[in-house]
Short mmCIF file of C-alpha atoms (C1' of nucleotides) in Angstrom, two decimals:
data_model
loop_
_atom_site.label_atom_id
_atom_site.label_comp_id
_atom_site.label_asym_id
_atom_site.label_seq_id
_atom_site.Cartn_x
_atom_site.Cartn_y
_atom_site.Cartn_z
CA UNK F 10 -17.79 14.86 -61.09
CA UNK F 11 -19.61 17.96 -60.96
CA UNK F 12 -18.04 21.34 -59.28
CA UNK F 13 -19.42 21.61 -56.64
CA UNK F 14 -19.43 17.50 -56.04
CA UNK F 15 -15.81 17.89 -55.93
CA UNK F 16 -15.56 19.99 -53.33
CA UNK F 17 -17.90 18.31 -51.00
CA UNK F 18 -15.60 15.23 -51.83
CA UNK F 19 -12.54 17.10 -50.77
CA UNK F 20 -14.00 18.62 -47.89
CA UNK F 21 -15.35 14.98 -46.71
CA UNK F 22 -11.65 13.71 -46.80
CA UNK F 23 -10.39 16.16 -44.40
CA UNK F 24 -13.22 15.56 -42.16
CA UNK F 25 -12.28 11.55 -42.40
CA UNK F 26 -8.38 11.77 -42.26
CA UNK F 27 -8.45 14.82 -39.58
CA UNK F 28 -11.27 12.93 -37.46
CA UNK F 29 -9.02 9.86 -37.06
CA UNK F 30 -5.98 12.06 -35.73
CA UNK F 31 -7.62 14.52 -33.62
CA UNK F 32 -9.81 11.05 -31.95
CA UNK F 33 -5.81 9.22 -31.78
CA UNK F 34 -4.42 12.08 -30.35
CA UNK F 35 -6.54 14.76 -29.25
CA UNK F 36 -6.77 18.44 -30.26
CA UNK F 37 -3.29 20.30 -29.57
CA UNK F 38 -1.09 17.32 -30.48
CA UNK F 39 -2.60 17.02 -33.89
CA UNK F 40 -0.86 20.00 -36.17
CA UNK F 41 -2.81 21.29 -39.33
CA UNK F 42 0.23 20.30 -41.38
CA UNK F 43 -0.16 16.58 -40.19
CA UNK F 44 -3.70 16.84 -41.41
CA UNK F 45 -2.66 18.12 -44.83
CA UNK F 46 0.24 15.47 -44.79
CA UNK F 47 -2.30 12.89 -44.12
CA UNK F 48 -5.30 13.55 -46.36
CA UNK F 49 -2.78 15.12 -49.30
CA UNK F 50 -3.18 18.46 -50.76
CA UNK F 51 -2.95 21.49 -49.79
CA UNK F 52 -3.29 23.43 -46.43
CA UNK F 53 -5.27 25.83 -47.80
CA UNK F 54 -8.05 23.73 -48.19
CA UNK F 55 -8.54 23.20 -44.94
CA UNK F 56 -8.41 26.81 -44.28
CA UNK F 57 -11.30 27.60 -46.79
CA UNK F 58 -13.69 24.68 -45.73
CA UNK F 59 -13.30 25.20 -42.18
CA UNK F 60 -11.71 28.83 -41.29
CA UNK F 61 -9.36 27.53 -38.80
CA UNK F 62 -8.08 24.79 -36.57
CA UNK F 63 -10.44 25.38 -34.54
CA UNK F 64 -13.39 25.34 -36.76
CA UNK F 65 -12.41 22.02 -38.28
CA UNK F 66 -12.01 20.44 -35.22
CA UNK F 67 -15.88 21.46 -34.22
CA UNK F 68 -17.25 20.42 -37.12
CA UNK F 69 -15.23 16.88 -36.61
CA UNK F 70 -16.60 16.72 -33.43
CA UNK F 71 -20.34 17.11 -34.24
CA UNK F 72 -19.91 14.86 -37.24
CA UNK F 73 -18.38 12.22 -35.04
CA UNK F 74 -21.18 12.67 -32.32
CA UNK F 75 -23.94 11.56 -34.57
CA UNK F 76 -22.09 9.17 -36.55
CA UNK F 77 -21.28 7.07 -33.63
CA UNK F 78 -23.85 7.67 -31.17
CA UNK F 79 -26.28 7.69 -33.82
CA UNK F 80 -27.30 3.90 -33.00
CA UNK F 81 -28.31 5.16 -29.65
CA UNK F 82 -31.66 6.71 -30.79
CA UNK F 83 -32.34 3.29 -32.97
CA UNK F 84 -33.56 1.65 -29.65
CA UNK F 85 -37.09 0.36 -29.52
CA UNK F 86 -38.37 -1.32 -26.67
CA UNK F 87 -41.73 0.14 -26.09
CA UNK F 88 -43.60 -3.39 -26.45
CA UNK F 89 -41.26 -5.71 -24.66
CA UNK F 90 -41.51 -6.72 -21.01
CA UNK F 91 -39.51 -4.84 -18.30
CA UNK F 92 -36.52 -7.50 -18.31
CA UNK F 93 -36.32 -7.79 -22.20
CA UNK F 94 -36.19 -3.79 -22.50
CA UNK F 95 -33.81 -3.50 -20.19
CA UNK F 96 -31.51 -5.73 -21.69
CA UNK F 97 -31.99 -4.32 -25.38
CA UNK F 98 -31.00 -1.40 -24.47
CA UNK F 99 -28.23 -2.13 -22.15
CA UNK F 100 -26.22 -3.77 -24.37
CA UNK F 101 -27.04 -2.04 -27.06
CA UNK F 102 -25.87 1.41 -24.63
CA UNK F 103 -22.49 -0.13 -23.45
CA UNK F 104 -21.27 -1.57 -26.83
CA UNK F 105 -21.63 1.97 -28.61
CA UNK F 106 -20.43 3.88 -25.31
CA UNK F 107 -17.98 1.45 -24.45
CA UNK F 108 -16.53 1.22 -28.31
CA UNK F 109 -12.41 2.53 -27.97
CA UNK F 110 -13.47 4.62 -30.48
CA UNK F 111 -16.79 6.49 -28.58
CA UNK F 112 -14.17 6.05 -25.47
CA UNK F 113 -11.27 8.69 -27.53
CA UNK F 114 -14.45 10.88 -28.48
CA UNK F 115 -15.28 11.40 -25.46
CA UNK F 116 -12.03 11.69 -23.86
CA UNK F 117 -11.79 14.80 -26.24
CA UNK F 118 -14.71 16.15 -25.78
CA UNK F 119 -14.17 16.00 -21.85
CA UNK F 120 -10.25 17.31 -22.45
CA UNK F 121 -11.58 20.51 -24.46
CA UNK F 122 -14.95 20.97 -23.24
CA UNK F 123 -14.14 23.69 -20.75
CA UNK F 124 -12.30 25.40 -24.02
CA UNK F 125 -15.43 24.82 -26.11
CA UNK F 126 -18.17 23.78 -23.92
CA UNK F 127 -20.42 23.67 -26.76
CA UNK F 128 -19.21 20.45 -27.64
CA UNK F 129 -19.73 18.94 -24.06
CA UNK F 130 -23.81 20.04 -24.47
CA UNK F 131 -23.78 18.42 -27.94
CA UNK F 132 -21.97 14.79 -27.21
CA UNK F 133 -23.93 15.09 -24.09
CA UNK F 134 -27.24 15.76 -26.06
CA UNK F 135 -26.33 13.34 -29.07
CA UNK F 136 -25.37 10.33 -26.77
CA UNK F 137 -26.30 9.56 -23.11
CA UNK F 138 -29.79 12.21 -23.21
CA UNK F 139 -31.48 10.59 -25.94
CA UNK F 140 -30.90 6.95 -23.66
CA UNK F 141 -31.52 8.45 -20.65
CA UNK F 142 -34.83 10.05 -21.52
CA UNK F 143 -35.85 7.21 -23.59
CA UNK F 144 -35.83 4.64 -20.69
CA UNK F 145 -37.07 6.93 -18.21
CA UNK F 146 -40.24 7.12 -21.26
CA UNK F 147 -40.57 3.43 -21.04
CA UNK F 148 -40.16 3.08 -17.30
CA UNK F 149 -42.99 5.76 -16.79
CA UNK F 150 -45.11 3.94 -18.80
CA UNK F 151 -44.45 0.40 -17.31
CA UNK F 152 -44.97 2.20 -13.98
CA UNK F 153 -48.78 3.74 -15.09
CA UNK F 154 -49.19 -0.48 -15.87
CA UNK F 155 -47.99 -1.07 -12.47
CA UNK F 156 -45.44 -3.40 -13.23
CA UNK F 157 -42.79 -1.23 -11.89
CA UNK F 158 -43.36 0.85 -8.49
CA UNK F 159 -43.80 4.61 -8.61
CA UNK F 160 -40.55 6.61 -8.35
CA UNK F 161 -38.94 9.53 -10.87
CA UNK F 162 -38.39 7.51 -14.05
CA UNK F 163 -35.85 10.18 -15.29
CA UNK F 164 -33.18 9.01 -12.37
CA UNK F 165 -34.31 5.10 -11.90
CA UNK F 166 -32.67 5.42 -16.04
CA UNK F 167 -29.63 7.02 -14.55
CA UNK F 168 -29.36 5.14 -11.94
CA UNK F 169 -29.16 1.80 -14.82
CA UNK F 170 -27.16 2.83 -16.42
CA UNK F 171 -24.50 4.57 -14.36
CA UNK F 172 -24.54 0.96 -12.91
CA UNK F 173 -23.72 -0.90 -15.98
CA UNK F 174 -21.46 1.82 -17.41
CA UNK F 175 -19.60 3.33 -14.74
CA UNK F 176 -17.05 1.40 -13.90
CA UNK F 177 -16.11 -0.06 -16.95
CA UNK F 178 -15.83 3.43 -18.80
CA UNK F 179 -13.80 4.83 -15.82
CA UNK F 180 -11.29 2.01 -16.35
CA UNK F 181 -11.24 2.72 -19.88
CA UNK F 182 -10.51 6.53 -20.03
CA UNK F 183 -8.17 5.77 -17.44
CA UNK F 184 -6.29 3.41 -19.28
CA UNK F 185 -6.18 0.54 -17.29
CA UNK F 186 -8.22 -2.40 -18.63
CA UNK F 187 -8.36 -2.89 -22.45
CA UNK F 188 -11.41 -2.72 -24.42
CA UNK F 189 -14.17 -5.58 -23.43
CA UNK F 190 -15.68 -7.95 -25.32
CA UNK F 191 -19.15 -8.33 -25.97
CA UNK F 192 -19.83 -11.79 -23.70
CA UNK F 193 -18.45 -9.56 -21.38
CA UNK F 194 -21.09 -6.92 -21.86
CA UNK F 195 -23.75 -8.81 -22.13
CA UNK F 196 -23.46 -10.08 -18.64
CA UNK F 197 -22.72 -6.83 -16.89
CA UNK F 198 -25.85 -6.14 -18.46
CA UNK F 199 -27.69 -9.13 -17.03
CA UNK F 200 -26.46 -8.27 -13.88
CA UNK F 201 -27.30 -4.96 -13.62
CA UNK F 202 -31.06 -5.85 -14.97
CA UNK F 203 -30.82 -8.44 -11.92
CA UNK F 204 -30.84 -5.83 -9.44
CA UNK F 205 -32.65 -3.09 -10.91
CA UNK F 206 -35.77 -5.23 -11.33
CA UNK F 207 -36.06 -6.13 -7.26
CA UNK F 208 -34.87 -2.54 -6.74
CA UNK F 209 -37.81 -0.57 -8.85
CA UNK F 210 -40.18 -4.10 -8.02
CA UNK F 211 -43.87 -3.40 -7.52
CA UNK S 20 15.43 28.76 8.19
CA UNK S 21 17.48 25.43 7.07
CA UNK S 22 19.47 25.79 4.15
CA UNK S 23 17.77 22.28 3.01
CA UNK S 24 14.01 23.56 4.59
CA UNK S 25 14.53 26.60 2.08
CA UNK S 26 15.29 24.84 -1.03
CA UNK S 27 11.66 22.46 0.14
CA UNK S 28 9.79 25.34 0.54
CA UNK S 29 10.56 26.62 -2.83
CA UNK S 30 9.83 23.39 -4.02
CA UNK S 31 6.44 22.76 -2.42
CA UNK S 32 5.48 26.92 -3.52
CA UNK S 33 6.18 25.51 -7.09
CA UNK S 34 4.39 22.06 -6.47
CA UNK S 35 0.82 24.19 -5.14
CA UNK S 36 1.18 27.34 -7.49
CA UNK S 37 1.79 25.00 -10.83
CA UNK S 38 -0.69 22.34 -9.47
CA UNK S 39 -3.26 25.07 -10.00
CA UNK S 40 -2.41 26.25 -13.35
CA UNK S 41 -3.10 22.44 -14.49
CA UNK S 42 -5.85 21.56 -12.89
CA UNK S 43 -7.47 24.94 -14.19
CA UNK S 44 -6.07 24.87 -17.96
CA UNK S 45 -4.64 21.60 -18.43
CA UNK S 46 -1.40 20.11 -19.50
CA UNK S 47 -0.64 21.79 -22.82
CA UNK S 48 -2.09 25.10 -22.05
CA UNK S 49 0.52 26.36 -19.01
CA UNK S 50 3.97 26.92 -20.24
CA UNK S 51 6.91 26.90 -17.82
CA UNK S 52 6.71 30.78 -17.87
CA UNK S 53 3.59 30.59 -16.75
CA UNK S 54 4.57 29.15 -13.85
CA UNK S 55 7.50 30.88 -13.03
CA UNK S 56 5.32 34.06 -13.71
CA UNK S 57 2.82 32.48 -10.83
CA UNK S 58 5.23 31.56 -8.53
CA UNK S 59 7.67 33.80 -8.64
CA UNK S 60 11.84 33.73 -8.95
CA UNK S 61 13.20 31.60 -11.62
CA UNK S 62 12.98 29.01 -14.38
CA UNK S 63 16.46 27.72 -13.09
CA UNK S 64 14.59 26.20 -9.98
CA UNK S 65 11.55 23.86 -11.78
CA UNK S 66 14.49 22.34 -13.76
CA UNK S 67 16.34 21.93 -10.98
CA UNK S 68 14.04 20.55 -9.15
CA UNK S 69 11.99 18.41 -10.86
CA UNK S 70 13.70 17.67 -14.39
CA UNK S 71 11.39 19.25 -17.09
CA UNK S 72 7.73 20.17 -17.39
CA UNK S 73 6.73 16.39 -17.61
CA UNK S 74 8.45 15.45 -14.62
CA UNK S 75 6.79 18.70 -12.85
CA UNK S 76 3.53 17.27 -14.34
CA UNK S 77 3.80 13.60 -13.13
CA UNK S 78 4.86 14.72 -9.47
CA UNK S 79 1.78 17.42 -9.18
CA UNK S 80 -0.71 14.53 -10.27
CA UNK S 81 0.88 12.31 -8.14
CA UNK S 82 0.28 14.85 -5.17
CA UNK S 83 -2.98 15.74 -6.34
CA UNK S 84 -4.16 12.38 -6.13
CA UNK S 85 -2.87 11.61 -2.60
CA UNK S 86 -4.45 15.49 -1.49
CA UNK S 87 -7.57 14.98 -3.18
CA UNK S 88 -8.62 11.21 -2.67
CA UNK S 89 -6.68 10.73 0.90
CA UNK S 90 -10.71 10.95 2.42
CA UNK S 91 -11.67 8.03 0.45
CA UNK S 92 -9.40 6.20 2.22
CA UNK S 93 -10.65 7.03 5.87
CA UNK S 94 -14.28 5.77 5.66
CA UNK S 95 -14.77 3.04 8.36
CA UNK S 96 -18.08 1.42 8.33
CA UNK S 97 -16.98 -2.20 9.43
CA UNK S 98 -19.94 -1.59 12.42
CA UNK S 99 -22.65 -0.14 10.83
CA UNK S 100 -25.82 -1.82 9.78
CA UNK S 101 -25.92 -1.56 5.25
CA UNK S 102 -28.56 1.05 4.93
CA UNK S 103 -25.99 3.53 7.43
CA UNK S 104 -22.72 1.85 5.92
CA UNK S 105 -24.04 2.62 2.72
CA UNK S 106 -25.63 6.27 3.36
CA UNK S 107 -22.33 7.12 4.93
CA UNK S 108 -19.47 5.96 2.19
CA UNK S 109 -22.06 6.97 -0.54
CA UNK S 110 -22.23 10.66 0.51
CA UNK S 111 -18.51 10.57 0.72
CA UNK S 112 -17.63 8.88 -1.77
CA UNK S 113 -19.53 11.53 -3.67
CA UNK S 114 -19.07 14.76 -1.98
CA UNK S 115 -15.20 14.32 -2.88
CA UNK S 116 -15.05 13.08 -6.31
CA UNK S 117 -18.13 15.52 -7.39
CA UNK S 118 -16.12 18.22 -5.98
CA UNK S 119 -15.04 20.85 -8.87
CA UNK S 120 -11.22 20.75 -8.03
CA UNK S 121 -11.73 16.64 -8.00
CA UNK S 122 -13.59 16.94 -11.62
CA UNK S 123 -10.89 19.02 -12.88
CA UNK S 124 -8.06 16.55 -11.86
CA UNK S 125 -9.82 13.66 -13.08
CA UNK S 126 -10.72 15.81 -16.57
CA UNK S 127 -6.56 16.29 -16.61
CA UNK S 128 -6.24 12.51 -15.85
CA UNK S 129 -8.09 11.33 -18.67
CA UNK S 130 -6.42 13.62 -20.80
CA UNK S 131 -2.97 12.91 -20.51
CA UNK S 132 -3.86 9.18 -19.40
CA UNK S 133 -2.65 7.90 -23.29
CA UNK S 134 0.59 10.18 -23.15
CA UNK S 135 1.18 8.84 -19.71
CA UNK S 136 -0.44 5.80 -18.86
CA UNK S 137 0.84 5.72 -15.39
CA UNK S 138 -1.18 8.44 -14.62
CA UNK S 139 -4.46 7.31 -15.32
CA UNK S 140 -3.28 4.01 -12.89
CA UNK S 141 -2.37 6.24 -10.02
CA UNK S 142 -5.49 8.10 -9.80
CA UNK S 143 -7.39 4.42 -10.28
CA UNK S 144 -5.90 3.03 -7.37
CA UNK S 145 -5.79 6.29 -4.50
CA UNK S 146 -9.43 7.09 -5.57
CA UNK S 147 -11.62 5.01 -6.90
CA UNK S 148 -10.45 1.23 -6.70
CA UNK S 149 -9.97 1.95 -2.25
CA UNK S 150 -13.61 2.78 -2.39
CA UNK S 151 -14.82 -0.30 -4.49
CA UNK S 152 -12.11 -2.78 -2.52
CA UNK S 153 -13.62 -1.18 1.02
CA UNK S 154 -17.42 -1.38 0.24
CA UNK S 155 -16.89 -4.94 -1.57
CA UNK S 156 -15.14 -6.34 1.72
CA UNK S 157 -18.19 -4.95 3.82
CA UNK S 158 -20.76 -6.16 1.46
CA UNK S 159 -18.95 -9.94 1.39
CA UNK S 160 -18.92 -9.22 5.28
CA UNK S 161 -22.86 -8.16 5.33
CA UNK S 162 -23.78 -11.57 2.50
CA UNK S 163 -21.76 -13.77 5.09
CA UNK S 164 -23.71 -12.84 7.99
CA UNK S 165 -26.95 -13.67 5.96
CA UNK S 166 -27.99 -9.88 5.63
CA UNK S 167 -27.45 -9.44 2.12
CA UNK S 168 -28.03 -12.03 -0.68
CA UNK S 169 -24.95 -13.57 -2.26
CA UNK S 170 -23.66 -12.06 -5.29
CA UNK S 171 -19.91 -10.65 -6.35
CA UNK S 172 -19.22 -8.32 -3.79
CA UNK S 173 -16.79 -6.85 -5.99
CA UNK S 174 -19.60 -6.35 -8.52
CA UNK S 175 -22.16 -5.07 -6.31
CA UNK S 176 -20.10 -2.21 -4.93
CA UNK S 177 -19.16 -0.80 -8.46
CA UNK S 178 -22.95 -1.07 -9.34
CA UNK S 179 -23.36 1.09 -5.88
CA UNK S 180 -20.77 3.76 -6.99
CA UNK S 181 -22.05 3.72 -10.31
CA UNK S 182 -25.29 4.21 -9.97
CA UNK S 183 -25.00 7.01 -7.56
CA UNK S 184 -21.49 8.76 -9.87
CA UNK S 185 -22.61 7.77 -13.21
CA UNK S 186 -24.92 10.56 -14.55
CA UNK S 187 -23.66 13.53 -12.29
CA UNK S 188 -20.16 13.29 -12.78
CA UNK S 189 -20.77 13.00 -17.00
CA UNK S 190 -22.79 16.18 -16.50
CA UNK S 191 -19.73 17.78 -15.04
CA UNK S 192 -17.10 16.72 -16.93
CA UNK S 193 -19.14 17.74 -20.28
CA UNK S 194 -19.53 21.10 -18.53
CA UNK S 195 -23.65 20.99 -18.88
CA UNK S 196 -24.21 21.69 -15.59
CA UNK S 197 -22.98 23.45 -12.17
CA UNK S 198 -21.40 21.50 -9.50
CA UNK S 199 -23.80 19.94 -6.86
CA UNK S 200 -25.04 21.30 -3.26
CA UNK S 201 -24.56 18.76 -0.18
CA UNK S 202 -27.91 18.65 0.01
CA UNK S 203 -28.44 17.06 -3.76
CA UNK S 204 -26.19 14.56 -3.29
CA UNK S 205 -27.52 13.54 -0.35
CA UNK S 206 -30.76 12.75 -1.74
CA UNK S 207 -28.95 11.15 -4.65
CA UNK S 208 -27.48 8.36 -2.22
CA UNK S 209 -31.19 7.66 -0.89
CA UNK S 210 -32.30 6.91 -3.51
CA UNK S 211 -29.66 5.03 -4.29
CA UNK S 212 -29.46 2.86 -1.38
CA UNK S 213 -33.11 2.25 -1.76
CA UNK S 214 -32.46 0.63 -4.68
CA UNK S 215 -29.51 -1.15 -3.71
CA UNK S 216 -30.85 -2.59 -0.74
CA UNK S 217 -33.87 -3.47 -2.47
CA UNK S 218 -31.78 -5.20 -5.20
CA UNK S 219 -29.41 -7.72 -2.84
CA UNK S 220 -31.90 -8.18 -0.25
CA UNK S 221 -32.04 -11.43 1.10
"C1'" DT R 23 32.86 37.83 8.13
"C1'" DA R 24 34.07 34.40 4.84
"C1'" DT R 25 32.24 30.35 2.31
"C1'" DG R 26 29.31 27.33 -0.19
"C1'" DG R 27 25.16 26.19 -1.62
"C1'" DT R 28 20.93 28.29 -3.39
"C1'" DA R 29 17.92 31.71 -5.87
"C1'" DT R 30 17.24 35.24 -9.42
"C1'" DG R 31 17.03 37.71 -13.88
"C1'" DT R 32 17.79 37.87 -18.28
"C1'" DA R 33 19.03 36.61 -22.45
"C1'" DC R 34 19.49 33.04 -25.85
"C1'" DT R 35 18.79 28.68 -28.99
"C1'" DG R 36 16.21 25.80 -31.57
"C1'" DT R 37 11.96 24.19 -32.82
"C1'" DA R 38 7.09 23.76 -33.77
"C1'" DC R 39 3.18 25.61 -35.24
"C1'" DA R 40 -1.21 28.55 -36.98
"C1'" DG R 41 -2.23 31.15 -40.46
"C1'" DT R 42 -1.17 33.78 -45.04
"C1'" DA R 43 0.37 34.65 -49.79
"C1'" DC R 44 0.74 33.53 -54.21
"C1'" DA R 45 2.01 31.63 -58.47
"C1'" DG R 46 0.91 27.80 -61.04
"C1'" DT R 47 -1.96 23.58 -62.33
"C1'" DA R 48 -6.04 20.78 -62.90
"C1'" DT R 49 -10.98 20.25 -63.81
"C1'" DT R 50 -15.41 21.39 -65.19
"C1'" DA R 51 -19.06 23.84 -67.97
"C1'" DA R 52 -20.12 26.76 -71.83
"C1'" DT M 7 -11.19 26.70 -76.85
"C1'" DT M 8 -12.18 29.61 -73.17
"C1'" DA M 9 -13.39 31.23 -68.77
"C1'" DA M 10 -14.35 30.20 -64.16
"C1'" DT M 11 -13.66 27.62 -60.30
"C1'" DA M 12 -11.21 24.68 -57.36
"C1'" DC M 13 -6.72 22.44 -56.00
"C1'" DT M 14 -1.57 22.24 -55.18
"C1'" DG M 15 3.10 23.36 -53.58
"C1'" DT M 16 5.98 25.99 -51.45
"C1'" DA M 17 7.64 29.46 -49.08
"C1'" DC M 18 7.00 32.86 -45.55
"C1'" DT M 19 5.60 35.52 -41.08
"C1'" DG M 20 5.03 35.92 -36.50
"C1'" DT M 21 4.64 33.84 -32.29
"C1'" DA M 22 4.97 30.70 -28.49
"C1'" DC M 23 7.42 27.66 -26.11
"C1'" DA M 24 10.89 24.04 -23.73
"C1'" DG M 25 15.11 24.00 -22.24
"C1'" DT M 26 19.99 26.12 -21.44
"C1'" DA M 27 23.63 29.37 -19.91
"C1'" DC M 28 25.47 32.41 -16.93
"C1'" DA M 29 26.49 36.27 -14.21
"C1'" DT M 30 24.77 38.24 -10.09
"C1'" DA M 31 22.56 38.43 -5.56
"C1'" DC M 32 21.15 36.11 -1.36
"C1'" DC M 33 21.67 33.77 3.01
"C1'" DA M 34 22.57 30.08 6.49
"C1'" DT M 35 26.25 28.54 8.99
"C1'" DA M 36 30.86 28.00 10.88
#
DNA sequence: TATGGTATGTACTGTACAGTACAGTATTAA
DNA sequence: TTAATACTGTACTGTACAGTACATACCATA
């Protein structure tokens, strides 16, 4: 392994190990020691990769936010009919955003985002944007073919998916349901299409 | 003043002034000298009174919950016809859990919600679940009398909430934008009871 | 005005933790 | 083999904090 290669492999293991605590237990439970303890080492690595705490936990963050809401801007559903697009991306939405481990980002991102609100713009802009604003594309589109009646495309996508997610996310950050399965999902998504097809009919 | 209303007043001066450090910083970042700092007098008392700073915590939530929520509870729309029933729990359903000092609870909620679980139940069933329970059992009222289509009322009025919560309150709690005007919200719940109607119409 | 519960101030203990220092060891490249 | 770079282990500093102890001051009530 070349020099420099092992660095970039070291530095890549604290990412992974630290990543998994900070996402189990959030930011200010998690002690740098636990994350040299865990990855094995030596604590000043961590301090010359990242600076400090703090800067290894940003860069965890914004490594996390594309890796897992990465599938999110995979979606294409530009040729299919209204229903079919709608339920593409629907269930592919709720199983990334409704995966216990998207569920702990988030919870840490909300938890520290008035500490770093950065992070809050980039999960934000990483995850539920690039769905948002690629349904409201397609909506706008199936709207100029008529197919859907006129209305702001940007919040008819809101509205769909605050329907299908809302709940169900609420009652996972809060802790009181366990994760769902993907039967499940797939007909909260069918529902949701239900209604939001006679709501945004011609 | 009572020897026993003196020792409640003390209590209930800690209750607000620590209640306010938590909501604003959150759990781990206001240390019992904080609040003693806030509130004046001495450490002696929140140990007296409520055990530790977990105990402090747990009964603060608890009375946050009951402060904050209580309106959700006091909707009656048994007599109106859907498009008012639904205009009129929408708005405030939405004008109290959009609220900043509402945000910031729920923000601690989800936080602490896997240290303690109860927690995140509590604020489930004062806030949220009375609103879903209240608009299902109006909606299953509404589908009987033959003026809504039949469909899991249950179902329909998280789809409601959703819709209407879903996008704004993300935007909050990721700190991306400013809280909302009465007037925006409004026009969020038209639009949203458009839909809705449009959706379970007959 | 004497008494008992209540509040205050301050000081202390033990612990946990971020960040630093540094001497020594491994690994790579010439 | 040598020099440069990166890694390890351990020990240390300073600080922040939860929780305790206690002596003193307050105040309602009888």
């Amino acid at each position: 392994m070349s020099v420099t290669a092992r660095s970039a492999a070291k530095r890549e293991a604290i990412l992974h190990a630290a990543a998994d605590l900070f996402i189990e237990k959030g930011y200010d439970k998690v002690s740098v020691d636990a994350i040299v303890q865990e990855v094995g080492g030596s604590k000043a690595n961590i301090y010359t990769y990242f600076g400090s705490k703090e800067g290894l936990f940003k860069a965890i963050v914004a490594h996390c936010c594309e890796e897992l809401l990465e599938p999110l801007s995979r979606a294409d559903i530009a040729d299919l009919s209204p229903r079919e697009a709608l339920n593409a991306i629907g269930c592919r939405f709720l199983s990334v955003v409704l995966a216990p481990r998207t569920i702990a980002l988030y919870r840490l991102v909300v938890s520290e985002s008035p500490q770093f609100p950065k992070l809050g713009q980039l999960f934000y802009e990483a995850g539920p944007e690039v769905s948002f604003q690629r349904l409201a594309a397609y909506l706008s589109q199936q709207q100029a073919m008529g197919r859907l009646r006129s209305a702001d495309p940007k919040q008819a996508a809101t509205q769909f998916f605050g329907m299908l997610l809302c709940y169900s996310q609420m009652r996972l950050l809060l802790a009181v349901t366990s994760p769902f399965s993907e039967e499940y999902i797939a007909a909260l998504v069918e529902d949701a299409v239900e209604v939001f097809l006679k709501g945004y009919a011609q």
